[in-house]
Coordinates of C-alpha atoms and ligand atoms in Angstrom, one line a residue:
X242 CA -4.7 -23.6 3.3
X243 CA -1.7 -21.5 4.0
X244 CA -2.3 -17.8 3.2
X245 CA 0.9 -15.9 2.5
X246 CA -0.7 -13.2 0.4
X247 CA -1.5 -10.5 2.9
X248 CA 0.0 -7.7 0.7
X249 CA -2.9 -8.4 -1.7
X250 CA -5.5 -8.4 1.0
X251 CA -6.0 -9.5 4.6
X252 CA -8.7 -11.3 6.5
X253 CA -11.2 -9.3 8.6
X254 CA -10.3 -8.9 12.3
X255 CA -13.1 -10.2 14.5
X256 CA -13.4 -6.8 16.3
X257 CA -13.8 -5.2 12.8
X258 CA -16.5 -7.7 11.9
X259 CA -18.3 -6.8 15.1
X260 CA -18.1 -3.1 14.5
X261 CA -19.4 -3.5 11.0
X262 CA -22.3 -5.7 12.2
X263 CA -23.3 -3.1 14.7
X264 CA -23.0 -0.4 12.0
X265 CA -25.5 -2.3 9.9
X266 CA -28.2 -1.0 12.2
X267 CA -27.4 2.6 11.1
X268 CA -29.5 2.7 7.9
X269 CA -30.5 6.3 8.0
X270 CA -29.0 8.4 5.2
X271 CA -26.4 10.7 6.8
X272 CA -27.7 13.5 4.5
X273 CA -31.2 13.3 5.9
X274 CA -32.2 15.8 8.5
X275 CA -34.3 13.5 10.7
X276 CA -33.1 11.7 13.8
X277 CA -32.1 8.5 11.9
X278 CA -30.1 10.4 9.4
X279 CA -28.5 12.5 12.1
X280 CA -27.4 9.4 14.0
X281 CA -25.6 8.1 10.9
X282 CA -24.0 11.5 10.3
X283 CA -22.8 11.7 13.9
X284 CA -21.4 8.2 13.6
X285 CA -19.4 9.0 10.5
X286 CA -18.0 12.2 12.0
X287 CA -17.0 10.2 15.1
X288 CA -15.1 7.8 12.9
X289 CA -13.4 10.7 11.2
X290 CA -12.3 12.1 14.5
X291 CA -11.0 8.6 15.5
X292 CA -9.1 8.0 12.3
X293 CA -7.6 11.6 12.4
X294 CA -6.5 11.1 16.0
X295 CA -4.9 7.8 15.2
X296 CA -3.0 9.3 12.3
X297 CA -2.1 12.5 14.2
X298 CA -3.9 14.8 11.7
X299 CA -7.0 17.1 11.8
X300 CA -10.4 15.5 11.2
X301 CA -10.9 18.1 8.3
X302 CA -7.9 16.5 6.5
X303 CA -9.5 13.0 6.4
X304 CA -11.9 12.0 3.6
X305 CA -13.4 8.5 3.3
X306 CA -13.2 7.0 -0.1
X307 CA -13.6 3.6 -1.8
X308 CA -9.9 2.7 -1.3
X309 CA -6.4 3.5 -2.3
X310 CA -7.0 3.8 -6.0
X311 CA -9.7 6.4 -5.7
X312 CA -7.7 8.3 -3.1
X313 CA -4.7 8.4 -5.4
X314 CA -6.6 9.5 -8.4
X315 CA -8.4 12.2 -6.5
X316 CA -5.1 13.6 -5.2
X317 CA -3.3 13.5 -8.6
X318 CA -6.1 15.1 -10.5
X319 CA -6.6 17.7 -7.8
X320 CA -2.9 18.6 -7.8
X321 CA -3.0 19.1 -11.6
X322 CA -6.2 21.0 -11.7
X323 CA -6.1 23.1 -8.5
X324 CA -2.4 23.6 -7.9
X325 CA -1.1 24.2 -11.4
X326 CA 1.3 21.2 -11.2
X327 CA 3.4 21.1 -14.4
X328 CA 5.9 18.4 -13.5
X329 CA 5.4 15.0 -11.8
X330 CA 8.3 13.1 -10.3
X331 CA 7.8 9.5 -9.7
X332 CA 9.3 6.0 -10.4
X333 CA 8.2 3.2 -12.8
X334 CA 7.9 1.0 -9.6
X335 CA 4.7 2.6 -8.4
X336 CA 1.4 0.7 -8.2
X337 CA -0.8 0.9 -11.4
X338 CA -3.1 3.1 -9.4
X339 CA -0.4 5.7 -10.0
X340 CA 1.2 4.7 -13.2
X341 CA -1.9 3.9 -15.2
X342 CA -3.5 7.1 -14.0
X343 CA -0.5 9.1 -15.1
X344 CA -0.6 7.5 -18.5
X345 CA -4.1 8.7 -18.9
X346 CA -3.8 12.1 -17.3
X347 CA -0.8 13.1 -19.4
X348 CA -3.1 13.1 -22.4
X349 CA -5.4 15.7 -20.6
X350 CA -3.0 17.9 -18.7
X351 CA 0.1 19.7 -19.8
X352 CA 2.7 18.2 -17.4
X353 CA 6.2 16.7 -17.8
X354 CA 6.7 13.2 -16.3
X355 CA 10.1 12.6 -14.8
X356 CA 11.5 9.5 -13.2
X357 CA 13.8 9.6 -10.2
X358 CA 16.6 7.1 -10.2
X359 CA 16.5 4.0 -8.0
X360 CA 18.9 1.1 -7.4
X361 CA 18.5 -2.5 -8.4
X362 CA 16.3 -3.2 -5.4
X363 CA 14.2 -0.2 -5.9
X364 CA 15.7 2.2 -3.4
X365 CA 15.0 5.8 -4.5
X366 CA 18.1 8.0 -5.0
X367 CA 17.4 11.0 -2.9
X368 CA 20.4 13.0 -4.3
X369 CA 18.9 12.6 -7.7
X370 CA 15.5 13.6 -6.4
X371 CA 17.1 16.8 -5.0
X372 CA 18.6 17.5 -8.4
X373 CA 15.3 17.0 -10.1
X374 CA 13.8 19.7 -7.8
X375 CA 16.0 22.3 -9.5
X376 CA 13.1 23.6 -11.6
X377 CA 10.8 26.5 -11.9
X378 CA 7.8 24.3 -12.7
X379 CA 5.3 23.5 -10.0
X380 CA 6.0 19.9 -9.0
X381 CA 4.1 16.9 -7.5
X382 CA 6.3 14.1 -6.2
X383 CA 4.5 10.7 -6.1
X384 CA 6.4 7.9 -4.3
X385 CA 5.1 4.8 -2.5
X386 CA 6.1 4.4 1.1
X387 CA 6.5 0.7 0.7
X388 CA 6.6 -1.2 -2.6
X389 CA 3.9 -3.8 -2.7
X390 CA 6.0 -6.3 -4.6
X391 CA 9.4 -5.9 -2.9
X392 CA 8.6 -4.3 0.4
X393 CA 11.3 -1.6 -0.2
X394 CA 10.7 1.3 2.1
X395 CA 11.1 5.0 1.2
X396 CA 12.7 7.4 3.7
X397 CA 9.4 9.1 3.8
X398 CA 10.5 11.7 6.4
X399 CA 13.5 12.7 4.2
X400 CA 11.4 12.9 1.1
X401 CA 8.8 15.0 2.9
X402 CA 11.5 17.4 4.1
X403 CA 12.9 17.7 0.6
X404 CA 9.5 18.4 -0.8
X405 CA 9.0 21.0 1.7
X406 CA 12.4 22.6 1.1
X407 CA 11.8 22.7 -2.7
X408 CA 8.1 23.6 -2.5
X409 CA 6.9 20.4 -4.2
X410 CA 3.6 18.8 -3.4
X411 CA 4.0 15.2 -2.1
X412 CA 1.6 12.3 -2.6
X413 CA 2.7 9.5 -0.4
X414 CA 1.2 6.2 -1.4
X415 CA 0.9 4.7 2.1
X416 CA -1.5 1.9 1.0
X417 CA 0.9 -0.8 2.2
X418 CA 2.1 1.0 5.3
X419 CA -0.8 2.7 7.1
X420 CA -1.7 0.3 10.0
X421 CA 1.8 -1.3 9.9
X422 CA 3.9 1.6 11.1
X423 CA 3.3 4.8 13.1
X424 CA 3.3 7.2 10.1
X425 CA 4.0 10.9 10.4
X426 CA 1.8 12.9 8.0
X427 CA 2.4 16.1 9.8
X428 CA 5.1 17.8 7.8
X429 CA 5.7 17.9 4.0
X430 CA 3.1 15.3 3.0
X431 CA 0.4 16.9 1.0
X432 CA -1.7 13.8 0.2
X433 CA -1.7 10.2 1.4
X434 CA -3.8 7.2 0.6
X435 CA -4.9 4.1 2.5
X436 CA -7.0 1.0 1.9
X437 CA -8.7 -0.7 4.9
X438 CA -8.5 -4.2 3.5
X439 CA -4.7 -4.1 3.7
X440 CA -4.9 -3.9 7.6
X441 CA -7.7 -6.4 8.3
X442 CA -10.5 -4.0 7.4
X443 CA -13.1 -4.3 4.7
X444 CA -12.6 -4.0 1.0
X445 CA -14.1 -0.9 -0.7
X446 CA -13.2 1.5 2.2
X447 CA -10.2 3.9 2.1
X448 CA -8.8 7.1 3.3
X449 CA -7.6 10.2 1.5
X450 CA -5.5 12.5 3.6
X451 CA -5.3 16.1 2.2
X452 CA -3.1 18.5 4.1
X453 CA -5.1 21.6 5.1
X454 CA -2.5 23.7 3.3
X455 CA -3.1 22.1 -0.1
X456 CA -6.9 21.8 -0.5
X457 CA -8.2 20.3 -3.7
X458 CA -11.5 20.2 -5.5
X459 CA -13.6 17.0 -5.7
X460 CA -13.1 14.3 -8.3
X461 CA -16.6 12.9 -7.8
X462 CA -19.4 15.4 -8.0
X463 CA -23.0 14.9 -6.9
X464 CA -24.8 15.3 -3.6
X465 CA -21.9 17.0 -1.9
X466 CA -21.1 14.3 0.7
X467 CA -17.7 14.2 2.5
X468 CA -17.8 18.0 2.9
X469 CA -18.3 18.3 -0.8
X470 CA -15.1 16.4 -1.5
X471 CA -16.5 13.0 -2.5
X472 CA -20.1 12.7 -3.5
X473 CA -22.1 9.6 -3.1
X474 CA -24.0 8.2 -0.1
X475 CA -21.5 7.2 2.5
X476 CA -20.4 3.6 3.0
X477 CA -21.3 3.6 6.7
X478 CA -20.5 -0.1 7.3
X479 CA -17.1 0.2 5.4
X480 CA -16.2 3.4 7.4
X481 CA -17.1 1.6 10.6
X482 CA -14.8 -1.3 9.6
X483 CA -12.0 1.0 8.5
X484 CA -12.0 3.0 11.7
X485 CA -12.0 -0.1 13.9
X486 CA -9.4 -1.8 11.8
X487 CA -7.0 1.1 12.1
X488 CA -7.6 1.4 15.8
X489 CA -6.8 -2.4 16.3
X490 CA -3.8 -2.3 13.9
X491 CA -2.2 0.6 15.7
X492 CA -3.1 -0.8 19.2
X493 CA -1.4 -4.1 18.4
X494 CA 1.3 -2.8 16.2
X495 CA 4.4 -3.5 18.2
X496 CA 3.4 -7.0 19.2
X497 CA 2.4 -7.9 15.6
X498 CA 5.4 -6.3 14.1
X499 CA 7.9 -8.3 16.1
X500 CA 5.9 -11.5 15.6
X501 CA 5.6 -11.0 11.8
X502 CA 9.3 -10.1 11.5
X503 CA 10.3 -13.3 13.2
X504 CA 8.1 -15.3 10.8
X505 CA 9.8 -13.6 7.8
X506 CA 13.3 -14.3 9.1
X507 CA 12.3 -17.9 9.8
X508 CA 11.1 -18.4 6.2
X509 CA 14.1 -16.6 4.8
X510 CA 16.5 -18.9 6.7
X511 CA 14.5 -21.9 5.7
X512 CA 14.7 -20.9 2.1
X513 CA 18.4 -20.1 2.1
X514 CA 19.2 -23.5 3.5
X515 CA 17.2 -25.2 0.7
X516 CA 18.4 -22.8 -2.1
X517 CA 22.0 -21.6 -1.7
X518 CA 21.5 -19.5 -4.9
X519 CA 18.4 -17.8 -3.6
X520 CA 18.1 -14.1 -4.7
X521 CA 16.6 -12.0 -2.0
X522 CA 15.0 -9.1 -3.7
X523 CA 13.6 -7.7 -0.5
X524 CA 16.1 -5.5 1.4
X525 CA 15.6 -7.1 4.8
X526 CA 17.1 -4.2 6.8
X527 CA 15.0 -1.6 5.0
X528 CA 11.6 -3.0 4.1
X529 CA 8.0 -3.5 5.1
X530 CA 8.3 -6.4 7.6
X531 CA 5.3 -8.2 6.1
X532 CA 6.9 -8.8 2.7
X533 CA 9.6 -11.2 1.5
X534 CA 10.2 -11.4 -2.2
X535 CA 12.7 -14.0 -3.4
X536 CA 13.9 -15.3 -6.7
X537 CA 14.3 -19.1 -6.7
X538 CA 16.5 -20.6 -9.4
X539 CA 14.2 -22.2 -12.0
X540 CA 16.6 -25.0 -12.6
X541 CA 16.0 -26.2 -9.1
X542 CA 12.3 -26.0 -8.8
X543 CA 10.9 -25.5 -12.3
X544 CA 8.5 -22.9 -13.5
X545 CA 4.9 -21.8 -12.6
X546 CA 5.7 -22.0 -8.9
X547 CA 2.8 -19.9 -7.8
X548 CA 0.3 -22.2 -9.5
X549 CA 2.0 -25.3 -8.3
X550 CA 2.0 -24.0 -4.7
X551 CA -1.6 -23.1 -5.0
X552 CA -2.4 -26.7 -5.9
X553 CA -0.6 -27.7 -2.6
X554 CA -2.8 -25.2 -0.7
X555 CA -0.3 -22.4 -0.4
X556 CA -1.4 -18.9 -1.5
X557 CA 1.5 -16.6 -2.6
X558 CA 2.0 -14.1 -5.3
X559 CA 4.5 -14.1 -8.1
X560 CA 6.1 -11.3 -9.9
X561 CA 4.3 -12.3 -13.0
X562 CA 1.5 -10.4 -14.5
X563 CA -0.3 -13.4 -16.0
X564 CA -2.3 -12.0 -18.8
X565 CA -3.7 -14.6 -21.2
X566 CA -1.5 -17.3 -19.7
X567 CA 1.7 -15.4 -20.6
X568 CA 4.2 -15.6 -17.7
X569 CA 5.7 -12.1 -18.1
X570 CA 7.6 -10.4 -15.3
X571 CA 5.6 -7.7 -13.5
X572 CA 6.3 -4.0 -14.3
X573 CA 8.3 -3.8 -11.1
X574 CA 10.6 -6.8 -11.8
X575 CA 11.1 -5.4 -15.3
X576 CA 12.0 -2.0 -14.1
X577 CA 14.5 -3.6 -11.6
X578 CA 16.0 -5.5 -14.4
X579 CA 15.6 -8.9 -12.7
X580 CA 17.9 -11.6 -14.1
X581 CA 16.2 -14.4 -16.1
X582 CA 16.4 -17.9 -14.6
X583 CA 14.7 -17.0 -11.3
X584 CA 11.1 -17.5 -10.4
X585 CA 10.0 -14.7 -8.1
X586 CA 7.7 -15.4 -5.3
X587 CA 6.3 -12.7 -2.9
X588 CA 5.4 -14.0 0.5
X589 CA 3.4 -11.6 2.6
X590 CA 2.4 -12.3 6.2
X591 CA 0.0 -11.1 8.8
X592 CA -0.8 -11.7 12.5
X593 CA -2.8 -14.7 11.5
X594 CA 0.2 -16.7 10.2
X595 CA 2.3 -18.9 12.4
X596 CA 5.6 -20.7 12.6
X597 CA 3.9 -24.1 11.9
X598 CA 2.8 -22.8 8.5
X599 CA 6.4 -21.9 7.7
X600 CA 7.5 -25.4 8.5
X601 CA 4.7 -26.9 6.4
X602 CA 5.6 -24.6 3.6
X603 CA 9.2 -25.6 3.7
X604 CA 8.3 -29.3 3.5
X605 CA 6.0 -28.5 0.5
X606 CA 8.7 -26.7 -1.4
X607 CA 11.3 -29.2 -0.5
X608 CA 9.3 -31.9 -2.4
X609 CA 9.4 -29.7 -5.5
X610 CA 13.2 -29.6 -5.7
X611 CA 14.4 -31.5 -8.8
X612 CA 16.7 -34.3 -7.9
Ligands
PLP127 N1 -1.0 1.4 -3.9 C1 -0.4 0.3 -3.4 C2 1.1 0.4 -3.0 C3 -1.1 -0.9 -3.4 O1 -0.4 -2.0 -2.9 C4 -2.4 -0.9 -3.8 C5 -3.1 -2.2 -3.8 O2 -2.6 -3.3 -3.8 C6 -3.0 0.2 -4.2 C7 -2.3 1.4 -4.2 C8 -4.5 0.3 -4.6 O3 -5.3 0.0 -3.5 P1 -6.8 -0.6 -3.7 O4 -6.7 -1.7 -4.7 O5 -7.3 -1.0 -2.4 O6 -7.6 0.6 -4.3

């Protein structure tokens, strides 16, 4: 099996598994006042301190959640309810955790939804963003740091600076990038979201960063856990895994980054040799190094490539949202106006891939070329 679908999720790192196994002993409820409960509480607070230090923020700005989706929803709802946001600027290229939420929230809150322009590869037009800021309405800007389908990167620092200048709140969807870059959340970012399973941590564990200057009320009410921000008995094992995964990811970042970058280039060169008409949707010089999204001419390889590759033991993602067997382009490909006649494949790598897999993949796809 060749697994090139690491933007969907990643395998657990052995050190993460070990940390989670150890945390299984901590069964005391962190809310209990006895010694077992207190041990769990102290453990969670230690992980918060660890995560905050790794991200260069204050422990009080970190909340543990179930993942990116919950973090995003909490931040958007909080911005609308608690900061009087009346205008949201975003793009149609965001993850459904943003877009689907906005579709629902617009029926409940009085805000205007505005889309900032982007180019045909999804690069956000920052001049247009600045124009959109010329408003009296309290604004929330929601932009993803890296697009999960194309890898396109946002100039997060510049957006954060603009948001600061024009007094807009900024929700940075860092689900694909936390653990893959050193990220600066210090200035201009009001909220950020992360999911541990994207950087070799467990599923069901995430982070919500809330800047101390833009506090919000909780979305989930109940027993008052997470300093009243997110009720529900804490996922101690998940938090242990998340904290260790972030530590390992940032410790090994430089080494992994150059290794993964070299794999991506190797695959890109292999594919361009096989397919001279290849359309590279990923902007190689300005993208998340783990992602390569290419359009392969259907006339050369035929359709349903993702399924056919799966039958050959290769896991990749397509740009198709395959509901009820329909092979429709994803919302991202649609918004980018992708030309028909190309089958889009998203390859996404991790430290666990290797050059031999690239060679094996190239021989698999070579056999699929129509004579
Ligand atoms: N945002 C982006 C950019 C993502 O890629 C994902 C997941 O793929 C999410 C948000 C949602 O994260 P989760 O499914 O872990 O809640």
